[in-house]
Tab-separated table of C-alpha atoms and ligand atoms in Angstrom:
chain	number	residue	atom	x	y	z
A	163	MET	CA	0.118	0.087	0.110
A	164	ARG	CA	1.566	3.584	-0.853
A	165	SER	CA	1.229	6.381	1.334
A	166	THR	CA	1.220	10.176	0.525
A	167	ASP	CA	-0.030	13.559	1.856
A	168	VAL	CA	-2.428	14.601	-1.070
A	169	VAL	CA	-4.084	12.539	-4.052
A	170	ILE	CA	-5.587	14.764	-6.773
A	171	ILE	CA	-8.156	13.626	-9.179
A	172	GLY	CA	-7.825	15.031	-12.211
A	173	ALA	CA	-4.635	16.496	-13.952
A	174	GLY	CA	-6.778	19.357	-15.773
A	175	ALA	CA	-5.995	22.958	-14.973
A	176	ALA	CA	-7.263	23.279	-11.234
A	177	GLY	CA	-5.435	19.997	-10.537
A	178	LEU	CA	-2.207	20.602	-12.004
A	179	MET	CA	-2.184	24.301	-10.076
A	180	CYS	CA	-3.227	22.465	-7.064
A	181	ALA	CA	-0.129	20.057	-7.229
A	182	MET	CA	2.715	22.200	-8.506
A	183	THR	CA	1.659	24.611	-5.408
A	184	ALA	CA	1.088	21.969	-2.656
A	185	ALA	CA	4.320	19.993	-3.835
A	186	ALA	CA	6.033	23.417	-3.701
A	187	ARG	CA	4.907	23.557	0.149
A	188	GLY	CA	6.516	20.290	0.588
A	189	ARG	CA	3.859	18.088	0.464
A	190	ARG	CA	3.781	14.733	-1.256
A	191	VAL	CA	1.946	14.614	-4.087
A	192	LEU	CA	0.188	12.288	-5.914
A	193	LEU	CA	-1.758	13.528	-9.210
A	194	LEU	CA	-4.039	10.941	-10.794
A	195	ASP	CA	-5.743	11.144	-14.188
A	196	SER	CA	-8.136	8.483	-16.117
A	197	SER	CA	-7.101	9.940	-19.461
A	198	ASN	CA	-4.229	9.091	-21.488
A	199	LYS	CA	-2.642	12.790	-21.365
A	200	PRO	CA	-2.682	15.480	-18.805
A	201	GLY	CA	-4.528	18.975	-19.693
A	202	LYS	CA	-6.445	18.176	-22.733
A	203	LYS	CA	-8.737	20.829	-22.284
A	204	ILE	CA	-5.974	23.288	-21.782
A	205	LEU	CA	-4.720	21.917	-25.312
A	206	MET	CA	-7.630	22.548	-27.111
A	207	SER	CA	-8.525	26.044	-25.309
A	208	GLY	CA	-8.982	29.380	-27.117
A	209	GLY	CA	-8.878	27.872	-30.332
A	210	GLY	CA	-5.313	26.342	-29.863
A	211	ARG	CA	-3.569	29.253	-28.445
A	212	CYS	CA	-5.121	29.284	-24.574
A	213	ASN	CA	-7.060	31.831	-23.527
A	214	PHE	CA	-5.227	31.605	-20.031
A	215	THR	CA	-6.889	34.194	-18.097
A	216	ASN	CA	-8.600	37.315	-18.157
A	217	MET	CA	-7.155	40.795	-16.335
A	218	TYR	CA	-10.420	42.410	-15.350
A	219	ALA	CA	-11.633	38.712	-13.710
A	220	GLU	CA	-14.092	39.799	-11.166
A	221	PRO	CA	-16.727	37.895	-9.166
A	222	ALA	CA	-19.466	39.091	-11.371
A	223	ASN	CA	-17.807	37.151	-13.943
A	224	PHE	CA	-18.751	33.885	-12.219
A	225	SER	CA	-22.499	32.391	-12.135
A	226	SER	CA	-23.168	30.239	-9.360
A	227	ARG	CA	-26.077	29.447	-6.602
A	228	ASN	CA	-23.792	31.256	-4.151
A	229	PRO	CA	-22.428	34.135	-6.187
A	230	HIS	CA	-20.149	35.183	-2.961
A	231	PHE	CA	-18.456	31.848	-2.877
A	232	CYS	CA	-15.830	32.601	-5.500
A	233	LYS	CA	-14.794	36.243	-3.958
A	234	SER	CA	-12.063	34.943	-1.310
A	235	ALA	CA	-10.289	32.459	-3.494
A	236	LEU	CA	-10.047	34.936	-6.721
A	237	ALA	CA	-8.974	37.738	-4.550
A	238	ARG	CA	-5.695	35.638	-3.263
A	239	TYR	CA	-4.723	34.352	-6.512
A	240	THR	CA	-5.401	36.968	-9.180
A	241	PRO	CA	-4.781	37.229	-13.010
A	242	TRP	CA	-1.554	38.942	-12.323
A	243	ASP	CA	-0.419	36.022	-10.256
A	244	PHE	CA	-0.745	33.582	-13.031
A	245	ILE	CA	0.397	36.370	-15.537
A	246	ALA	CA	3.912	36.316	-12.857
A	247	LEU	CA	3.981	32.815	-13.609
A	248	VAL	CA	3.623	32.853	-17.533
A	249	ASP	CA	6.422	36.011	-17.526
A	250	ARG	CA	8.661	33.429	-15.539
A	251	HIS	CA	8.557	30.885	-17.902
A	252	GLY	CA	8.970	33.435	-20.798
A	253	VAL	CA	5.476	32.302	-22.287
A	254	PRO	CA	4.915	35.000	-24.935
A	255	TYR	CA	1.177	36.481	-25.136
A	256	HIS	CA	-0.901	39.082	-26.033
A	257	GLU	CA	-4.644	40.653	-25.118
A	258	LYS	CA	-6.449	39.752	-28.063
A	259	LYS	CA	-9.632	41.825	-26.599
A	260	LEU	CA	-11.536	42.735	-23.515
A	261	GLY	CA	-8.545	41.814	-21.560
A	262	GLN	CA	-8.433	38.256	-22.686
A	263	LEU	CA	-4.644	36.843	-22.708
A	264	PHE	CA	-3.944	34.401	-25.210
A	265	CYS	CA	-0.656	32.814	-26.193
A	266	ASP	CA	1.131	33.998	-29.088
A	267	ASN	CA	1.877	30.900	-30.104
A	268	ARG	CA	0.354	27.548	-28.633
A	269	SER	CA	-1.936	26.206	-25.854
A	270	LYS	CA	0.922	23.650	-24.839
A	271	ASP	CA	3.019	26.785	-23.880
A	272	ILE	CA	0.496	26.773	-21.077
A	273	LEU	CA	0.401	23.078	-20.395
A	274	ASN	CA	4.368	22.526	-20.439
A	275	LEU	CA	4.787	25.524	-17.651
A	276	LEU	CA	2.339	23.834	-15.373
A	277	LEU	CA	4.023	20.260	-15.903
A	278	ASP	CA	7.525	21.692	-15.613
A	279	GLU	CA	6.187	23.511	-12.524
A	280	CYS	CA	5.078	20.238	-11.315
A	281	ARG	CA	7.974	18.418	-12.093
A	282	GLN	CA	10.381	20.634	-10.154
A	283	ALA	CA	8.137	20.624	-7.060
A	284	GLY	CA	8.622	16.773	-7.384
A	285	VAL	CA	4.726	15.900	-8.367
A	286	GLU	CA	4.209	12.310	-9.026
A	287	LEU	CA	1.814	12.226	-12.095
A	288	HIS	CA	0.149	9.205	-13.467
A	289	VAL	CA	-2.026	9.250	-16.192
A	290	THR	CA	-4.314	6.427	-17.568
A	291	THR	CA	-5.152	5.510	-13.891
A	292	ALA	CA	-8.522	5.367	-12.716
A	293	VAL	CA	-9.976	5.699	-9.187
A	294	ARG	CA	-12.453	2.926	-8.394
A	295	GLU	CA	-13.108	3.782	-5.072
A	296	ILE	CA	-12.674	6.294	-2.026
A	297	ALA	CA	-13.292	5.451	1.595
A	298	ARG	CA	-12.692	7.208	4.677
A	299	ALA	CA	-9.467	5.555	7.130
A	300	ASP	CA	-8.277	6.523	10.537
A	301	ALA	CA	-5.959	9.570	9.220
A	302	GLY	CA	-7.514	10.451	6.029
A	303	TYR	CA	-8.763	8.588	2.751
A	304	VAL	CA	-7.895	5.216	1.570
A	305	LEU	CA	-8.466	5.104	-2.227
A	306	ASP	CA	-8.913	1.819	-4.625
A	307	THR	CA	-6.791	2.994	-7.873
A	308	ASP	CA	-5.003	1.460	-10.827
A	309	LEU	CA	-1.613	1.617	-8.757
A	310	GLY	CA	-2.935	-0.357	-6.109
A	311	GLU	CA	-4.636	1.117	-2.535
A	312	VAL	CA	-3.327	4.376	-1.860
A	313	THR	CA	-4.087	6.197	2.002
A	314	ALA	CA	-3.847	10.055	2.028
A	315	SER	CA	-4.761	12.850	4.647
A	316	SER	CA	-5.876	14.788	1.636
A	317	VAL	CA	-7.893	14.396	-1.351
A	318	VAL	CA	-8.525	16.941	-4.048
A	319	ILE	CA	-11.191	16.359	-6.842
A	320	ALA	CA	-10.389	17.902	-9.907
A	321	THR	CA	-12.305	16.125	-12.663
A	322	GLY	CA	-13.956	19.013	-13.994
A	323	GLY	CA	-17.443	18.812	-16.109
A	324	LEU	CA	-18.927	17.170	-18.276
A	325	SER	CA	-18.538	19.056	-21.236
A	326	ILE	CA	-16.780	17.118	-24.069
A	327	PRO	CA	-16.832	13.620	-23.074
A	328	THR	CA	-13.919	12.545	-25.583
A	329	LEU	CA	-11.588	14.878	-24.005
A	330	GLY	CA	-11.937	12.718	-20.651
A	331	ALA	CA	-14.913	14.570	-19.022
A	332	THR	CA	-16.904	12.104	-16.768
A	333	GLY	CA	-19.235	12.797	-13.924
A	334	PHE	CA	-16.764	11.008	-11.103
A	335	GLY	CA	-16.477	14.081	-9.364
A	336	TYR	CA	-20.155	14.403	-9.002
A	337	GLU	CA	-20.555	10.840	-7.813
A	338	ILE	CA	-17.925	11.104	-5.359
A	339	ALA	CA	-19.549	14.386	-3.894
A	340	ARG	CA	-22.916	12.526	-3.257
A	341	ARG	CA	-21.198	9.746	-1.988
A	342	PHE	CA	-20.075	12.008	0.618
A	343	GLY	CA	-23.285	13.572	1.455
A	344	HIS	CA	-22.879	16.591	-0.832
A	345	THR	CA	-25.714	18.318	-2.721
A	346	VAL	CA	-24.712	18.436	-6.466
A	347	LEU	CA	-26.969	21.193	-8.377
A	348	PRO	CA	-28.246	20.077	-11.422
A	349	THR	CA	-25.511	20.620	-14.308
A	350	ARG	CA	-26.237	21.709	-18.248
A	351	ALA	CA	-24.081	22.623	-20.843
A	352	GLY	CA	-22.815	26.258	-20.650
A	353	LEU	CA	-20.845	28.402	-23.460
A	354	VAL	CA	-22.577	26.172	-25.940
A	355	PRO	CA	-23.959	27.078	-29.609
A	356	PHE	CA	-27.770	27.061	-30.245
A	357	THR	CA	-29.447	24.508	-32.515
A	358	THR	CA	-32.260	25.933	-34.410
A	359	SER	CA	-35.306	24.397	-36.275
A	360	GLY	CA	-37.649	24.864	-39.291
A	361	GLU	CA	-37.381	27.972	-40.853
A	362	LEU	CA	-34.944	29.952	-38.543
A	363	LYS	CA	-32.676	26.924	-39.227
A	364	GLU	CA	-32.771	27.303	-42.855
A	365	LEU	CA	-31.928	30.841	-42.680
A	366	CYS	CA	-28.856	29.776	-40.719
A	367	ALA	CA	-27.801	27.442	-42.865
A	368	GLU	CA	-27.978	29.827	-45.693
A	369	LEU	CA	-25.605	32.304	-43.894
A	370	THR	CA	-23.565	29.704	-42.720
A	371	GLY	CA	-19.760	31.135	-41.794
A	372	THR	CA	-21.590	34.766	-41.647
A	373	SER	CA	-20.376	36.601	-38.559
A	374	VAL	CA	-22.063	40.124	-37.433
A	375	ALA	CA	-21.750	42.449	-34.337
A	376	ALA	CA	-24.840	42.100	-32.110
A	377	VAL	CA	-26.199	42.367	-28.535
A	378	VAL	CA	-27.419	39.522	-27.577
A	379	SER	CA	-30.167	39.308	-24.464
A	380	CYS	CA	-32.054	36.479	-22.458
A	381	GLY	CA	-33.628	37.988	-19.437
A	382	GLU	CA	-31.334	40.480	-17.700
A	383	GLU	CA	-28.440	39.278	-19.164
A	384	SER	CA	-26.941	41.085	-22.500
A	385	PHE	CA	-23.527	40.503	-24.078
A	386	ARG	CA	-22.131	42.505	-27.135
A	387	GLU	CA	-20.045	40.526	-29.432
A	388	ASN	CA	-20.155	38.861	-32.650
A	389	ILE	CA	-22.794	36.077	-33.224
A	390	LEU	CA	-21.771	33.648	-36.123
A	391	PHE	CA	-24.483	31.724	-38.186
A	392	THR	CA	-23.740	27.750	-38.428
A	393	HIS	CA	-25.379	25.196	-40.442
A	394	ARG	CA	-26.805	23.988	-37.165
A	395	GLY	CA	-27.758	27.103	-35.785
A	396	LEU	CA	-26.251	30.554	-33.885
A	397	SER	CA	-22.852	30.467	-32.452
A	398	GLY	CA	-19.964	32.805	-31.854
A	399	PRO	CA	-19.211	34.762	-28.609
A	400	ALA	CA	-22.104	36.721	-27.892
A	401	ILE	CA	-24.315	33.480	-28.355
A	402	LEU	CA	-22.168	31.221	-26.503
A	403	GLN	CA	-22.363	33.940	-23.676
A	404	ILE	CA	-25.815	33.991	-23.566
A	405	SER	CA	-26.225	30.313	-23.722
A	406	SER	CA	-25.421	30.000	-20.163
A	407	PHE	CA	-27.986	31.769	-19.000
A	408	TRP	CA	-30.717	30.382	-21.490
A	409	HIS	CA	-33.500	27.840	-20.775
A	410	PRO	CA	-35.567	25.851	-22.759
A	411	GLY	CA	-38.236	27.877	-24.186
A	412	ASP	CA	-36.653	31.012	-23.418
A	413	THR	CA	-36.774	34.029	-26.100
A	414	VAL	CA	-33.127	35.288	-26.943
A	415	THR	CA	-33.165	39.200	-28.168
A	416	ILE	CA	-30.589	39.940	-30.770
A	417	ASP	CA	-30.094	43.320	-31.750
A	418	LEU	CA	-28.123	43.127	-35.250
A	419	LEU	CA	-27.417	47.010	-35.741
A	420	PRO	CA	-25.967	47.588	-31.832
A	421	ASP	CA	-24.359	50.684	-33.344
A	422	HIS	CA	-27.344	52.204	-35.018
A	423	ASP	CA	-30.591	53.790	-33.691
A	424	VAL	CA	-32.186	51.992	-36.641
A	425	LEU	CA	-35.516	53.903	-37.318
A	426	GLU	CA	-33.705	56.984	-37.603
A	427	TRP	CA	-30.918	55.476	-39.958
A	428	LEU	CA	-33.936	53.722	-42.179
A	429	GLN	CA	-35.692	57.337	-42.423
A	430	GLY	CA	-32.276	58.865	-43.414
A	431	ARG	CA	-31.742	56.180	-46.139
A	432	GLN	CA	-35.601	56.515	-47.039
A	433	ALA	CA	-35.171	60.296	-47.345
A	434	ALA	CA	-31.602	60.260	-49.060
A	435	ARG	CA	-31.998	57.395	-51.561
A	436	PRO	CA	-35.724	56.948	-51.951
A	437	ASP	CA	-35.351	54.672	-54.928
A	438	SER	CA	-32.950	52.385	-53.542
A	439	GLU	CA	-34.107	48.795	-52.903
A	440	LEU	CA	-33.946	47.871	-48.891
A	441	LYS	CA	-31.577	45.226	-49.866
A	442	THR	CA	-28.849	47.635	-51.190
A	443	VAL	CA	-29.422	49.479	-47.984
A	444	LEU	CA	-28.780	47.117	-45.673
A	445	GLY	CA	-25.900	46.028	-47.747
A	446	GLU	CA	-24.199	49.022	-46.128
A	447	VAL	CA	-24.365	47.304	-43.012
A	448	PHE	CA	-24.531	43.589	-43.601
A	449	THR	CA	-22.377	41.448	-45.907
A	450	LYS	CA	-24.273	41.116	-49.416
A	451	LYS	CA	-25.809	37.907	-48.752
A	452	MET	CA	-27.258	38.603	-45.476
A	453	ALA	CA	-28.807	42.124	-46.526
A	454	THR	CA	-30.306	40.372	-49.771
A	455	LEU	CA	-31.475	37.257	-47.477
A	456	LEU	CA	-32.784	39.246	-44.662
A	457	ALA	CA	-34.492	41.971	-46.829
A	458	ASP	CA	-36.358	39.722	-49.298
A	459	ARG	CA	-37.212	36.905	-46.605
A	460	TRP	CA	-38.343	39.553	-43.585
A	461	PHE	CA	-39.682	42.654	-45.361
A	462	THR	CA	-40.049	41.589	-49.142
A	463	SER	CA	-37.333	43.789	-50.440
A	464	ARG	CA	-38.473	47.016	-52.469
A	465	PRO	CA	-37.534	50.470	-53.329
A	466	MET	CA	-37.206	52.634	-49.934
A	467	LYS	CA	-39.918	55.100	-50.651
A	468	ARG	CA	-42.548	52.051	-51.192
A	469	TYR	CA	-42.488	51.562	-47.240
A	470	THR	CA	-44.928	53.251	-44.974
A	471	PRO	CA	-43.750	54.884	-41.492
A	472	ALA	CA	-45.140	51.963	-39.815
A	473	GLU	CA	-43.729	49.419	-42.049
A	474	LEU	CA	-40.238	51.194	-41.384
A	475	ARG	CA	-40.628	50.781	-37.914
A	476	GLY	CA	-41.403	47.241	-38.108
A	477	ILE	CA	-38.272	46.671	-39.969
A	478	ALA	CA	-36.638	48.797	-37.603
A	479	ASP	CA	-37.930	46.749	-34.555
A	480	THR	CA	-36.842	43.371	-36.383
A	481	LEU	CA	-33.382	44.361	-36.949
A	482	GLY	CA	-33.379	46.274	-33.513
A	483	ALA	CA	-34.836	43.162	-31.436
A	484	TRP	CA	-34.865	40.073	-33.440
A	485	PRO	CA	-36.622	37.209	-31.447
A	486	VAL	CA	-35.221	33.893	-31.276
A	487	VAL	CA	-36.513	30.912	-29.766
A	488	PRO	CA	-33.671	28.322	-30.112
A	489	ALA	CA	-34.495	24.500	-30.338
A	490	GLY	CA	-31.873	23.469	-28.084
A	491	THR	CA	-28.056	23.720	-27.579
A	492	GLU	CA	-25.188	21.307	-29.110
A	493	GLY	CA	-25.396	20.128	-25.290
A	494	TYR	CA	-21.675	18.572	-23.804
A	495	ARG	CA	-20.551	17.582	-27.229
A	496	THR	CA	-19.466	21.007	-27.741
A	497	ALA	CA	-19.878	23.017	-24.575
A	498	GLU	CA	-16.883	24.651	-22.919
A	499	VAL	CA	-18.220	24.539	-19.567
A	500	THR	CA	-20.627	22.975	-17.454
A	501	LEU	CA	-23.051	25.109	-15.082
A	502	GLY	CA	-24.143	23.441	-11.928
A	503	GLY	CA	-22.041	21.207	-9.693
A	504	VAL	CA	-20.939	20.801	-6.292
A	505	ASP	CA	-23.155	22.802	-4.335
A	506	THR	CA	-20.593	25.464	-2.677
A	507	ARG	CA	-23.065	26.122	0.278
A	508	GLU	CA	-21.159	22.760	1.511
A	509	VAL	CA	-17.429	23.833	0.680
A	510	SER	CA	-15.185	26.116	2.594
A	511	SER	CA	-14.602	29.143	0.029
A	512	LYS	CA	-11.343	29.729	1.856
A	513	THR	CA	-10.090	26.212	1.237
A	514	MET	CA	-12.145	24.699	-0.963
A	515	GLU	CA	-12.723	22.095	1.799
A	516	SER	CA	-15.376	19.902	2.013
A	517	VAL	CA	-17.673	20.758	5.299
A	518	LYS	CA	-18.892	17.140	5.439
A	519	SER	CA	-15.637	15.274	4.960
A	520	PRO	CA	-12.563	17.093	6.645
A	521	GLY	CA	-9.455	16.587	4.221
A	522	LEU	CA	-11.763	16.315	1.222
A	523	TYR	CA	-11.511	19.034	-1.246
A	524	PHE	CA	-13.468	20.322	-4.738
A	525	ILE	CA	-11.842	22.570	-7.163
A	526	GLY	CA	-12.243	24.202	-10.426
A	527	GLU	CA	-15.297	23.440	-12.890
A	528	VAL	CA	-16.816	20.461	-10.664
A	529	LEU	CA	-18.177	23.338	-8.402
A	530	ASP	CA	-20.557	24.999	-8.927
A	531	VAL	CA	-18.771	28.325	-10.392
A	532	THR	CA	-19.031	29.125	-14.145
A	533	GLY	CA	-17.295	31.941	-15.850
A	534	HIS	CA	-18.262	33.983	-18.589
A	535	LEU	CA	-16.479	33.552	-21.759
A	536	GLY	CA	-13.017	34.697	-21.959
A	537	GLY	CA	-10.325	33.356	-19.855
A	538	PHE	CA	-12.683	33.515	-16.804
A	539	ASN	CA	-12.769	29.635	-16.403
A	540	PHE	CA	-9.197	29.047	-16.396
A	541	GLN	CA	-8.592	31.832	-13.659
A	542	TRP	CA	-11.073	30.187	-11.301
A	543	ALA	CA	-9.381	27.019	-11.863
A	544	TRP	CA	-6.287	28.579	-11.167
A	545	ALA	CA	-7.517	30.292	-7.913
A	546	SER	CA	-9.257	27.237	-6.572
A	547	GLY	CA	-6.404	25.042	-7.083
A	548	HIS	CA	-4.201	27.350	-5.671
A	549	ALA	CA	-6.659	27.974	-2.418
A	550	ALA	CA	-6.808	24.125	-1.673
A	551	ALA	CA	-3.208	23.931	-1.917
A	552	GLN	CA	-2.640	26.212	0.667
A	553	VAL	CA	-4.139	23.535	3.380
A	554	ALA	CA	-4.762	20.259	1.528
B	208	FAD	C1	-12.941	23.514	-26.091
B	208	FAD	C2	-12.753	23.936	-24.960
B	208	FAD	C3	-11.964	25.560	-25.152
B	208	FAD	C4	-11.971	25.970	-23.539
B	208	FAD	N1	-11.624	27.316	-24.055
B	208	FAD	C5	-11.315	27.860	-22.612
B	208	FAD	C6	-10.490	29.162	-22.730
B	208	FAD	O1	-9.484	29.516	-23.960
B	208	FAD	N2	-10.452	30.099	-21.566
B	208	FAD	C7	-11.014	29.239	-20.416
B	208	FAD	O2	-10.641	30.283	-19.440
B	208	FAD	N3	-11.654	28.330	-20.622
B	208	FAD	C8	-11.765	27.766	-21.552
B	208	FAD	N4	-12.383	26.493	-21.527
B	208	FAD	C9	-13.166	26.054	-20.188
B	208	FAD	C10	-11.781	25.390	-19.503
B	208	FAD	O3	-11.406	24.359	-20.328
B	208	FAD	C11	-12.275	24.435	-17.858
B	208	FAD	O4	-12.913	25.653	-17.576
B	208	FAD	C12	-11.103	23.919	-17.547
B	208	FAD	O5	-10.262	23.283	-18.251
B	208	FAD	C13	-11.747	23.730	-16.101
B	208	FAD	O6	-10.446	22.994	-15.684
B	208	FAD	P1	-10.560	21.855	-14.233
B	208	FAD	O7	-9.441	21.631	-13.994
B	208	FAD	O8	-11.728	21.838	-13.454
B	208	FAD	O9	-11.228	20.954	-15.510
B	208	FAD	P2	-10.497	19.947	-16.659
B	208	FAD	O10	-9.510	20.948	-16.999
B	208	FAD	O11	-11.652	19.602	-17.565
B	208	FAD	O12	-9.698	18.762	-16.202
B	208	FAD	C14	-10.806	17.860	-15.597
B	208	FAD	C15	-9.465	16.505	-15.595
B	208	FAD	O13	-9.964	15.551	-14.822
B	208	FAD	C16	-10.000	14.098	-15.357
B	208	FAD	N5	-10.719	13.335	-14.926
B	208	FAD	C17	-12.339	13.288	-15.192
B	208	FAD	N6	-12.742	12.171	-15.039
B	208	FAD	C18	-11.830	11.446	-14.332
B	208	FAD	C19	-11.710	10.511	-13.251
B	208	FAD	N7	-12.948	9.536	-12.883
B	208	FAD	N8	-10.169	9.898	-12.537
B	208	FAD	C20	-9.256	10.577	-13.039
B	208	FAD	N9	-9.472	11.836	-13.800
B	208	FAD	C21	-10.278	11.975	-14.183
B	208	FAD	C22	-9.664	14.398	-16.851
B	208	FAD	O14	-9.258	13.700	-17.369
B	208	FAD	C23	-9.423	15.870	-17.172
B	208	FAD	O15	-7.293	15.765	-17.146
B	208	FAD	C24	-12.596	25.939	-22.840
B	208	FAD	C25	-13.478	24.425	-22.369
B	208	FAD	C26	-13.160	23.578	-23.719
B	208	FAD	C27	-13.848	22.473	-24.094
């Protein structure tokens, strides 16, 4: 039987940060992952360039049943702490937009940095290693693993959420949480494209690849970013953002001309170019294909002078607040995150330790803390992993 101080289950973003930090503190750390490689999501992230943090990360960028929970960890390990680590390793990066920091080269730079830190600190990492059972023992826990039985005073669950099963996602963390008396809040896919049906699906399919700046709203939430038409429905950063706040049946409102007072603009065009067709006028602000499609399909395109004031108002209303009822989302297959998870009201916000079972910790996405798009989810993984490592 092996004995160690800390076993961390899951060598993703949170598990790697926790492992390197705990080991640097002098703890003997065993890091286990059932997948054949560590950090697969890091490699896939940010379109291959890992949006590893956001300079403006703050608690308001995270959703949780318990919105105060993330504050302490985020305050104690900030984006600047991670940036300092990235700088120490000489990894080149840039701000793409809105505080989002991406690698100049490839996501692998971030994974290598974490693995280097783990190696230097003496973390023992095993991939393709399953954990079958975790039970309480006298001085901590005993785990039944592919390495045999392991005892440890602390066990950290860093198994992530359910999104993208092909990258190693499993529901193991939730199972363990339930087994130790924790509440697991219902999970659903977040930061995920919408699917559409019927005429809307046809429209989206015809416009596949077209991207436009928009303000997308659902309930109280609103995001200004691009939307992208796809052959399945709608995607792009604004859609991914709002998907985390959408529930089946909700209407999503899309302002397709967020920089215009649309009615005033249309009235101005009607006065200045009365003989121009609507599709030509819309061609000033949309691609030709999109302008033609919307004008023909939605407003039976004709010369501007032939629209009555009420019709013009109708066009302005539709373009400024296009109501869309998605058929659904693409689900965990393509979702960047999982909403819901281990209820944070039963976990210490300072240490991530279970209040039900001392020595058991939950970090990263397995917890009911989900960031907006833009580097926030990794910042949560770093911050929560770092917090647990101070005591585990
Ligand atoms: C395609 C994609 C792109 C993304 N891009 C970004 C981005 O650019 N910026 C950003 O901030 N966020 C991004 N995210 C979200 C981000 O990747 C996650 O929020 C983050 O990785 C969560 O970290 P984690 O350590 O909690 O979980 P993960 O990184 O998912 O790690 C969990 C680990 O646990 C392992 N595991 C699972 N079950 C078991 C088990 N039973 N036994 C042992 N090991 C197990 C898995 O193999 C995995 O290695 C992206 C997500 C996806 C899917």
